[in-house]
Tab-separated table of C-alpha atoms in Angstrom:
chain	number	residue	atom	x	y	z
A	1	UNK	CA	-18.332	-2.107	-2.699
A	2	UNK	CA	-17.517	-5.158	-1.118
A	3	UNK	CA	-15.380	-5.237	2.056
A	4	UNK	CA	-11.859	-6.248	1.606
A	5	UNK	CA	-8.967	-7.609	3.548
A	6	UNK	CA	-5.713	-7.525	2.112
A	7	UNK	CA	-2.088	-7.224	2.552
A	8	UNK	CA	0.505	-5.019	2.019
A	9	UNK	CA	4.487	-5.290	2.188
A	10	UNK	CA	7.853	-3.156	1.002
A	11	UNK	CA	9.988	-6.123	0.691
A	12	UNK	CA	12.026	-5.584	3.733
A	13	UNK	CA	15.291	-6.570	3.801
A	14	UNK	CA	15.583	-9.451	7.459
A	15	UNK	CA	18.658	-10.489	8.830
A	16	UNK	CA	20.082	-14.135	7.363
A	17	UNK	CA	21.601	-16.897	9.335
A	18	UNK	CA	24.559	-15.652	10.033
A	19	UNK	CA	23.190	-11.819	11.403
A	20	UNK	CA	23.695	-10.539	7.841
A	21	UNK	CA	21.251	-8.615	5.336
A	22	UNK	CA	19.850	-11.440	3.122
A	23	UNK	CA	20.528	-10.696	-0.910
A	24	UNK	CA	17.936	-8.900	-2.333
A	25	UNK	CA	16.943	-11.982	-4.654
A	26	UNK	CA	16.319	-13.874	-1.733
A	27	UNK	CA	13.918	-10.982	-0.224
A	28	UNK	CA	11.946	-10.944	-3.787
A	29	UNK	CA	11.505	-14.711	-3.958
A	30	UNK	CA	10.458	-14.650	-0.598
A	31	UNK	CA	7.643	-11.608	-0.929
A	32	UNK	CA	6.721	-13.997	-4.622
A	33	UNK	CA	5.861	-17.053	-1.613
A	34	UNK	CA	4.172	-14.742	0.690
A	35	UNK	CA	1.991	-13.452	-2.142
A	36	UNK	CA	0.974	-17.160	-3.192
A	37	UNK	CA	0.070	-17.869	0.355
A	38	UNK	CA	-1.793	-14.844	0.405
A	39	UNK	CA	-3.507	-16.392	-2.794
A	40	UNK	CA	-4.266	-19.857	-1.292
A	41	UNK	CA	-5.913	-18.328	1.312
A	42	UNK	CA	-8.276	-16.499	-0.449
A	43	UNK	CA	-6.624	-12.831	1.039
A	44	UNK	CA	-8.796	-10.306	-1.265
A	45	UNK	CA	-5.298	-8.047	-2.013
A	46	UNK	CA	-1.333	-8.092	-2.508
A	47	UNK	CA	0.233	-5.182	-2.347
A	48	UNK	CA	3.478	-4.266	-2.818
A	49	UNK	CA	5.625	-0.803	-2.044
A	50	UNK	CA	7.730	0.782	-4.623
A	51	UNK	CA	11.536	2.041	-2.663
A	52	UNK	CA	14.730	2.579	-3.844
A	53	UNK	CA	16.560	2.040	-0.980
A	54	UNK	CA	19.126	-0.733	0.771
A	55	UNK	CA	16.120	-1.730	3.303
A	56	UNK	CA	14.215	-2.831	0.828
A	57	UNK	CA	14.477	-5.197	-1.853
A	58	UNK	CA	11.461	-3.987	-4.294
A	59	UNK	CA	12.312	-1.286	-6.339
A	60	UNK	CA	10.002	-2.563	-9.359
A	61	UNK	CA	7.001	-3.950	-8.341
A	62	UNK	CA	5.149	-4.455	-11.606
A	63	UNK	CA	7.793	-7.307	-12.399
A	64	UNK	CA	7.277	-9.165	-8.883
A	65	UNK	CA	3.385	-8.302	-9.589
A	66	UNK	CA	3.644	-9.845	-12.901
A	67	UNK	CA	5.319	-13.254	-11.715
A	68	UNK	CA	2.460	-13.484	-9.221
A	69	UNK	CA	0.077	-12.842	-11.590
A	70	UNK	CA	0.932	-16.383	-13.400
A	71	UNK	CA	1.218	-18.411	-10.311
A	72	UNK	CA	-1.642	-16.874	-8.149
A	73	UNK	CA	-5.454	-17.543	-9.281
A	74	UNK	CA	-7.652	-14.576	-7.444
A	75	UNK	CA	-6.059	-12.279	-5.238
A	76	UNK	CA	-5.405	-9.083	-6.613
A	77	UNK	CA	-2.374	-7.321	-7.038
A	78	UNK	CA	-1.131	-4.053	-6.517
A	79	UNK	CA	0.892	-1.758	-5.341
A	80	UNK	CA	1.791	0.132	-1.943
A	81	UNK	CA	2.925	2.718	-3.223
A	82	UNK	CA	3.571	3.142	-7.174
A	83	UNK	CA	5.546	6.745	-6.646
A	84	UNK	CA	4.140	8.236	-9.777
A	85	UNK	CA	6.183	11.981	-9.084
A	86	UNK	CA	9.333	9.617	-10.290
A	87	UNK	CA	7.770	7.874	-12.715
A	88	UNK	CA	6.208	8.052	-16.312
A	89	UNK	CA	2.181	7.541	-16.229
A	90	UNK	CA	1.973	6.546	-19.387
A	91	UNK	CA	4.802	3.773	-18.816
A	92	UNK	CA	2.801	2.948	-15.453
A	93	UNK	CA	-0.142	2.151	-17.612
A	94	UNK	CA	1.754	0.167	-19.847
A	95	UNK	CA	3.696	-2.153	-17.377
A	96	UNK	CA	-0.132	-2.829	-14.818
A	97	UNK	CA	-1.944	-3.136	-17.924
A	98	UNK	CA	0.309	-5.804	-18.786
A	99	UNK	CA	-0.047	-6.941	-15.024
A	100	UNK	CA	-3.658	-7.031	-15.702
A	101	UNK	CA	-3.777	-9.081	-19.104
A	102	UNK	CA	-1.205	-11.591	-17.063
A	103	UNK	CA	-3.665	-11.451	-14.340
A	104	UNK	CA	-7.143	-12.094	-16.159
A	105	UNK	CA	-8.037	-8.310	-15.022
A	106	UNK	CA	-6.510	-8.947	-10.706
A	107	UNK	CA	-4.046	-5.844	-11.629
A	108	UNK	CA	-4.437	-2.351	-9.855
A	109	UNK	CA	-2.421	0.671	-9.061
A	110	UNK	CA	-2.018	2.867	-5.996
A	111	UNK	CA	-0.382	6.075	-7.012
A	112	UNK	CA	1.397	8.779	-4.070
A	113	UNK	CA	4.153	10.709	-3.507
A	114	UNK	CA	5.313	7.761	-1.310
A	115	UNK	CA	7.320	8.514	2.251
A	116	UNK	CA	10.821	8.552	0.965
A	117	UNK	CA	12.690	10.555	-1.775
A	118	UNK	CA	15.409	8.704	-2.709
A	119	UNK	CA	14.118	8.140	-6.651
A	120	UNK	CA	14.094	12.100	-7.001
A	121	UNK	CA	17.407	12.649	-7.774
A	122	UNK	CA	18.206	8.569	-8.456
A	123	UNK	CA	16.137	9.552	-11.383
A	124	UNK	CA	17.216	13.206	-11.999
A	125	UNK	CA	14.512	15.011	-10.805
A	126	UNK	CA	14.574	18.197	-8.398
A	127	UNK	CA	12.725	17.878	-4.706
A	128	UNK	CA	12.048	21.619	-5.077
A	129	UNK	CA	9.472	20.374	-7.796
A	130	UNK	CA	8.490	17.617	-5.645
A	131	UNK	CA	4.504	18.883	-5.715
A	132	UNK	CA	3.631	19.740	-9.000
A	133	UNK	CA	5.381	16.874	-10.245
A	134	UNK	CA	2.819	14.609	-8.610
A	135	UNK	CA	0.050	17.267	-9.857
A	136	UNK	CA	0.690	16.993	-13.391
A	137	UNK	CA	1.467	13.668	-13.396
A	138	UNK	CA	-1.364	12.126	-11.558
A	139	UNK	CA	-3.345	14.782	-14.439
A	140	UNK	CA	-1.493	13.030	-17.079
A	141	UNK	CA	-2.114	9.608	-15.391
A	142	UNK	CA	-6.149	10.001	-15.298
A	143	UNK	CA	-6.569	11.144	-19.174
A	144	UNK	CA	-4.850	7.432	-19.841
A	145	UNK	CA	-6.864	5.921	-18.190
A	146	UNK	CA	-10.025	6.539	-19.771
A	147	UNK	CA	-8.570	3.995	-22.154
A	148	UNK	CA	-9.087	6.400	-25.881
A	149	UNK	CA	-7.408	9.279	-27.800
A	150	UNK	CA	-5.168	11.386	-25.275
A	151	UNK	CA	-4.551	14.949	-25.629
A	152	UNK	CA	-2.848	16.348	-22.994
A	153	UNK	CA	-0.658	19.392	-21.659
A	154	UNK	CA	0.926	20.108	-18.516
A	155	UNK	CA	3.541	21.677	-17.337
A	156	UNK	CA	6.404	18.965	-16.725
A	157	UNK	CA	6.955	17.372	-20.070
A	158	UNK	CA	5.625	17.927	-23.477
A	159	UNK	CA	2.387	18.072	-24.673
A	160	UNK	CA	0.548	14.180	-25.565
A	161	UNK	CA	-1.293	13.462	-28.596
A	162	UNK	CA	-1.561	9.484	-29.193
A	163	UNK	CA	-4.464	7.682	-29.949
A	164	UNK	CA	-4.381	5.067	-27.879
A	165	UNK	CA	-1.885	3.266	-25.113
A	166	UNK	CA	-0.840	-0.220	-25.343
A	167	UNK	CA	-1.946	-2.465	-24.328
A	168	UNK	CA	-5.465	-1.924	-23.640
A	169	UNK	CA	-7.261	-4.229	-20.760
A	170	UNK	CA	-9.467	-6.485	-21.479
A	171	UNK	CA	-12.113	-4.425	-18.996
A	172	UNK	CA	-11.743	-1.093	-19.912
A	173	UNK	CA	-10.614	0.085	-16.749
A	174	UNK	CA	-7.232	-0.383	-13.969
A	175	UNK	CA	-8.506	0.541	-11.036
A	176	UNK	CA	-6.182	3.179	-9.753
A	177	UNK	CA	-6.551	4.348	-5.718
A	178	UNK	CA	-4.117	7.162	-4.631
A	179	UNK	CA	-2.547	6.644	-1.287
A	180	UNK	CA	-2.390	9.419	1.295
A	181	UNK	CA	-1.488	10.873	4.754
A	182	UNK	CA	-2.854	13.651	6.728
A	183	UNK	CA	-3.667	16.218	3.797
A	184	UNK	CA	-6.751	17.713	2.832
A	185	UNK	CA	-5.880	18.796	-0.523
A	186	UNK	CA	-5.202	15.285	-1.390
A	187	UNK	CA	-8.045	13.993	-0.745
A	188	UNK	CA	-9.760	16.577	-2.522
A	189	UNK	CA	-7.808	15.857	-5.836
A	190	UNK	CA	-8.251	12.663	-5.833
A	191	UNK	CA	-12.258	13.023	-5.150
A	192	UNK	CA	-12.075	15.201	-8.374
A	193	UNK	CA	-10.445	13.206	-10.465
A	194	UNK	CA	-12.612	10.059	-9.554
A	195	UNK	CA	-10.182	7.449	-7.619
A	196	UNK	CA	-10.501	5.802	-4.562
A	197	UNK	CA	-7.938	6.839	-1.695
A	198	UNK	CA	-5.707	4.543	0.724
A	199	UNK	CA	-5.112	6.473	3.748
A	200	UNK	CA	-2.037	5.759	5.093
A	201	UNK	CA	-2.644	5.361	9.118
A	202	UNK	CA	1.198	4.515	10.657
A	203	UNK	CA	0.666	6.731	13.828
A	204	UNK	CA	-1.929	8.669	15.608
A	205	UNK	CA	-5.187	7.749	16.300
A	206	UNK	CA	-7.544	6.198	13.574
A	207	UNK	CA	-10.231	7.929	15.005
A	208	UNK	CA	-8.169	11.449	13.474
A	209	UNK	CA	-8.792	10.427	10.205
A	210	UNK	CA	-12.368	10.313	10.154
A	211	UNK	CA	-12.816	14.146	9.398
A	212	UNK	CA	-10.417	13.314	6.671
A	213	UNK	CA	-12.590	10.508	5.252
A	214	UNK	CA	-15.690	12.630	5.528
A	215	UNK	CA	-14.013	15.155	3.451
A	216	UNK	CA	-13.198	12.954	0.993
A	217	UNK	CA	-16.824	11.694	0.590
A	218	UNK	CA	-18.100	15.108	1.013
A	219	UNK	CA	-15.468	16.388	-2.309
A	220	UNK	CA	-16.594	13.267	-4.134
A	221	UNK	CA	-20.344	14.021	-3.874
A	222	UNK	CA	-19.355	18.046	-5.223
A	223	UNK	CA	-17.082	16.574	-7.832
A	224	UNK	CA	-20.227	14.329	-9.218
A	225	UNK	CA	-18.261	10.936	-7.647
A	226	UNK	CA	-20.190	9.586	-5.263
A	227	UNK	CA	-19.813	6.269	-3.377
A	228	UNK	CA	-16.355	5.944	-3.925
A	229	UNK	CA	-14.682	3.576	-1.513
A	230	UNK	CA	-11.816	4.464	1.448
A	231	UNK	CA	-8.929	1.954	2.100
A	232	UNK	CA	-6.500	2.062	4.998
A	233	UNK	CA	-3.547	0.785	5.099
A	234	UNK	CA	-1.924	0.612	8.987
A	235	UNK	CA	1.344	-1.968	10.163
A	236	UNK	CA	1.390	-4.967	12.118
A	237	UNK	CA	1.585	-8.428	13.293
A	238	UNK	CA	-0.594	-11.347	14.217
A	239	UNK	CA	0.542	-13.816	16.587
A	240	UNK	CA	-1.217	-17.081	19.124
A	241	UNK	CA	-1.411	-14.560	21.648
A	242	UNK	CA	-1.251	-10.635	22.151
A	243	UNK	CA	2.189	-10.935	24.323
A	244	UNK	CA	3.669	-13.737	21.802
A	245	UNK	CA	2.599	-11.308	18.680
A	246	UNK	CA	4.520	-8.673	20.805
A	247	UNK	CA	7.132	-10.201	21.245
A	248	UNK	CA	8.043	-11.248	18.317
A	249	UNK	CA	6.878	-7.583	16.029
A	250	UNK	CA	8.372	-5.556	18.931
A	251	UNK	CA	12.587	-5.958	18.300
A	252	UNK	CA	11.689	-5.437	15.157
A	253	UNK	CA	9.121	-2.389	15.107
A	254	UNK	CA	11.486	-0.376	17.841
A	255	UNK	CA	14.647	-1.205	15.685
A	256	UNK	CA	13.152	0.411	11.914
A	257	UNK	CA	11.951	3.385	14.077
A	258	UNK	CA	15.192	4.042	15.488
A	259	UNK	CA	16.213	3.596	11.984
A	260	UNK	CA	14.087	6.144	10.845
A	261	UNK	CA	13.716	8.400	13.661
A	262	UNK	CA	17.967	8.622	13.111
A	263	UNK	CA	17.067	9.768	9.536
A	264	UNK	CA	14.071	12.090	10.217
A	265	UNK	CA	15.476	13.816	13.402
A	266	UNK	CA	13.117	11.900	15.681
A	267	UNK	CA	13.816	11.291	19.040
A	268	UNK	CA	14.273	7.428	19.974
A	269	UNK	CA	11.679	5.380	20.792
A	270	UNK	CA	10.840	3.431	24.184
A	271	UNK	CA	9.611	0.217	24.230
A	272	UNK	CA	6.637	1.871	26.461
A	273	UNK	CA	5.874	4.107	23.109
A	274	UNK	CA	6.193	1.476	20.500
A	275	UNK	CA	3.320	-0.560	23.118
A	276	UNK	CA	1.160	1.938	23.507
A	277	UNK	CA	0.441	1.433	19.282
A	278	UNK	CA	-0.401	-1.801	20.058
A	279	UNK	CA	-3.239	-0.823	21.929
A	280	UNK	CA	-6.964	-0.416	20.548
A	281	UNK	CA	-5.972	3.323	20.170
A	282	UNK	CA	-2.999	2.969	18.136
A	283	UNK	CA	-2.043	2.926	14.980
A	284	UNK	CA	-0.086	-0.604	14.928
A	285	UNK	CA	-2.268	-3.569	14.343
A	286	UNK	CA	-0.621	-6.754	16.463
A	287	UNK	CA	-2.015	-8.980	18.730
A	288	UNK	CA	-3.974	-12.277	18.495
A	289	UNK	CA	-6.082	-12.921	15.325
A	290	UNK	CA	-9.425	-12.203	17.397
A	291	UNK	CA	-7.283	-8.676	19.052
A	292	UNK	CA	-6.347	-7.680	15.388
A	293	UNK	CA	-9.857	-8.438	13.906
A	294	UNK	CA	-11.339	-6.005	16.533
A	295	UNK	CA	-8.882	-3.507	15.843
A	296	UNK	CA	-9.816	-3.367	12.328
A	297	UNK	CA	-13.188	-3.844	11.899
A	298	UNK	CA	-13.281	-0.702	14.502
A	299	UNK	CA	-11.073	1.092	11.728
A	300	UNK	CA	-13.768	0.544	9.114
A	301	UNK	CA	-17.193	1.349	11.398
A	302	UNK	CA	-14.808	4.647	12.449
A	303	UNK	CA	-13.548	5.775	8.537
A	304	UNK	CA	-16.306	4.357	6.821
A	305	UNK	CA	-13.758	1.984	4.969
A	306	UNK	CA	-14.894	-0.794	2.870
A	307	UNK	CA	-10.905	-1.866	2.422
A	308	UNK	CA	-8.106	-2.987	5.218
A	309	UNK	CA	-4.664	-3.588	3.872
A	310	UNK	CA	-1.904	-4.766	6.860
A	311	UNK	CA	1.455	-4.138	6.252
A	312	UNK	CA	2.846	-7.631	7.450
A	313	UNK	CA	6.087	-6.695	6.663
A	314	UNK	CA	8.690	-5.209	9.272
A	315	UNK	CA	12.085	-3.950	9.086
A	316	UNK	CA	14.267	-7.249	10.033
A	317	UNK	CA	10.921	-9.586	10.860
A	318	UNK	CA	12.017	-12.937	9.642
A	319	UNK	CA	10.334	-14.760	6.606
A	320	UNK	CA	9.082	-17.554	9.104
A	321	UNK	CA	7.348	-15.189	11.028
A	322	UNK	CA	5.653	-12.799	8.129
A	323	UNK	CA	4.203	-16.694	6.990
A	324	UNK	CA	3.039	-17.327	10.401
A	325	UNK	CA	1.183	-13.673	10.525
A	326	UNK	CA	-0.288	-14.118	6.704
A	327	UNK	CA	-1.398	-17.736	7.892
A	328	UNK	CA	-3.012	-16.077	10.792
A	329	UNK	CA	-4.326	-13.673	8.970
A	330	UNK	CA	-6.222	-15.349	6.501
A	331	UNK	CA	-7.247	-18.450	8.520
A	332	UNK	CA	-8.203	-16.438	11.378
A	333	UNK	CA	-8.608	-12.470	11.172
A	334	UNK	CA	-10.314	-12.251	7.633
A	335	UNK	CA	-13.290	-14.065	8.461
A	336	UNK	CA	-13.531	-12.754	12.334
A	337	UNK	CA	-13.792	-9.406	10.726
A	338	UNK	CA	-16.329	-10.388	7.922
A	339	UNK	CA	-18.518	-11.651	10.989
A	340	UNK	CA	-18.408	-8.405	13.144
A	341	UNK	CA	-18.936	-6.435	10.066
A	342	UNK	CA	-22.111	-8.735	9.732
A	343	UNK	CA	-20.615	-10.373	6.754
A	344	UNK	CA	-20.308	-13.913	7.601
């Protein structure tokens, strides 16, 4: 597979004018612009995160997805995370294979559990069943994709017996990837069932992942799925200069931590800490476009990944800023890292 440098964002709510959340609406129209730079840049991937949360304004992707597919030409669109344990596989199908008519075949899904669990009981659903939900869902998930006659029992929902989902795509196939974290036995289901993975590298050292990588490639080759590609997906920023990309990401980075660390039981974080994942060890990719090309074609020699998705998006980081990085990014870091991969 070809190497491929996208982007990924949640649709994070920044600060207006006057120090106040900006509408949701605004957010979405904004993300629909910073897609269609993206685009015009000739970024290979949009993604966008699936939350159901005040932080962020995207709690249905597939619709933004589908207004991008009509004003966009080749990128291709996705999502970062679809949480599939909340959701109905058979609707997800539906909605990205709609995506993908819209698209002239640009649509593709990435399924996980995602990293918040708000839509659980949003949607009526019990956390105690918060694993086998995903299990028999992502099981569900794979039989409609092979695009024919379904037949299908779990343990969730009722049985399935339909001959075919509407709409078909035009190709046969929506490339689905399923996003994970630190777990073996995720990696290992998703080598059986025959999709790529997205691992999901927001702290730690990439070089931690590469047993996890190597497992994956080792379950595909048992499961009769070799060659399968590995994405990563990783935060950051890309400014001039490392200290003016700093200072700009940092308020911002240290601010959704606290955020989250407040939630999570976390203790706060120093502006020391939130540096040190700035540097070629951690897991935050900002700096200078030739500082944050480095960075990730490292990540790909290290994992083995043929796919880089940077989630340009940060807590309150303004609009004017997340252009600037995209800009950066495209112009700047995409083909810097095609030339140390020995792509140019």
């Amino acid at each position: 597979m070809d190497l491929q440098l996208g982007l990924d964002t949640f649709g994070d709510i920044a600060l207006g004018p006057d120090g106040q959340p900006l509408p949701a609406a605004t957010v979405i129209r904004e993300v629909l612009a910073e897609g269609q730079l993206a685009d015009s840049l000739g970024i290979d991937v949009f993604g966008v995160g699936e939350h159901h949360r005040p932080d962020y304004a995207v709690s249905a992707p597939d619709t933004l997805l589908a207004g991008l597919a009509t004003t966009t030409e080749r990128i291709r669109l996705g999502t970062s995370v679809t949480v599939l344990s909340s959701d109905d596989p058979i609707r997800v199908f539906e909605r990205f294979s709609t995506v993908d008519a819209l698209s002239h075949g640009r649509a593709e899904i990435t399924v996980g559990r995602g990293s918040f669990v708000e839509s659980f009981p949003l949607f009526g659903l019990d956390l105690q069943d918060y694993e086998v939900l995903f299990s028999d869902k992502l099981d569900l998930l794979a039989h409609v994709l092979r695009e024919g006659p379904v037949r299908w029992q779990g343990s969730t929902r009722p049985p399935v017996e339909v001959d075919r989902i509407m709409p078909p795509t035009a190709s046969g196939h929506l490339p689905t990837w399923v996003g994970v974290g630190g777990t073996p036995a995720s990696v290992v289901r998703a080598a059986r069932y025959g999709m790529p993975i997205v691992i999901a590298i927001i702290g730690g050292a990439t070089a931690q992942f590469a047993p996890l990588a190597d497992l994956y490639r080792r379950a595909c080759e048992e499961a009769g799925h070799p060659g399968l590609p590995v994405a990563v997906h990783s935060p950051g920023h890309v400014g001039e200069t490392d200290e003016q990309a700093a200072q700009e990401y940092l308020p911002y980075f240290v601010e959704q931590m606290h955020k989250l660390g407040a939630e999570r039981g976390w203790p706060p974080m120093t502006e020391a800490q939130a540096r040190q994942q700035l540097t070629p060890e951690g897991a935050v990719y900002c700096g200078s476009p030739e500082t944050v090309a480095r960075k990730i074609a490292t990540t790909l020699r290290t994992l083995g990944a043929t796919r880089f998705q940077l989630k340009y998006s940060n807590g309150r980081l303004p609009h004017n800023l997340r252009m600037s990085s995209i800009r950066l990014y495209g112009e700047q870091v995409v083909p810097r890292v095609r030339e140390l991969m020995g792509e140019a």
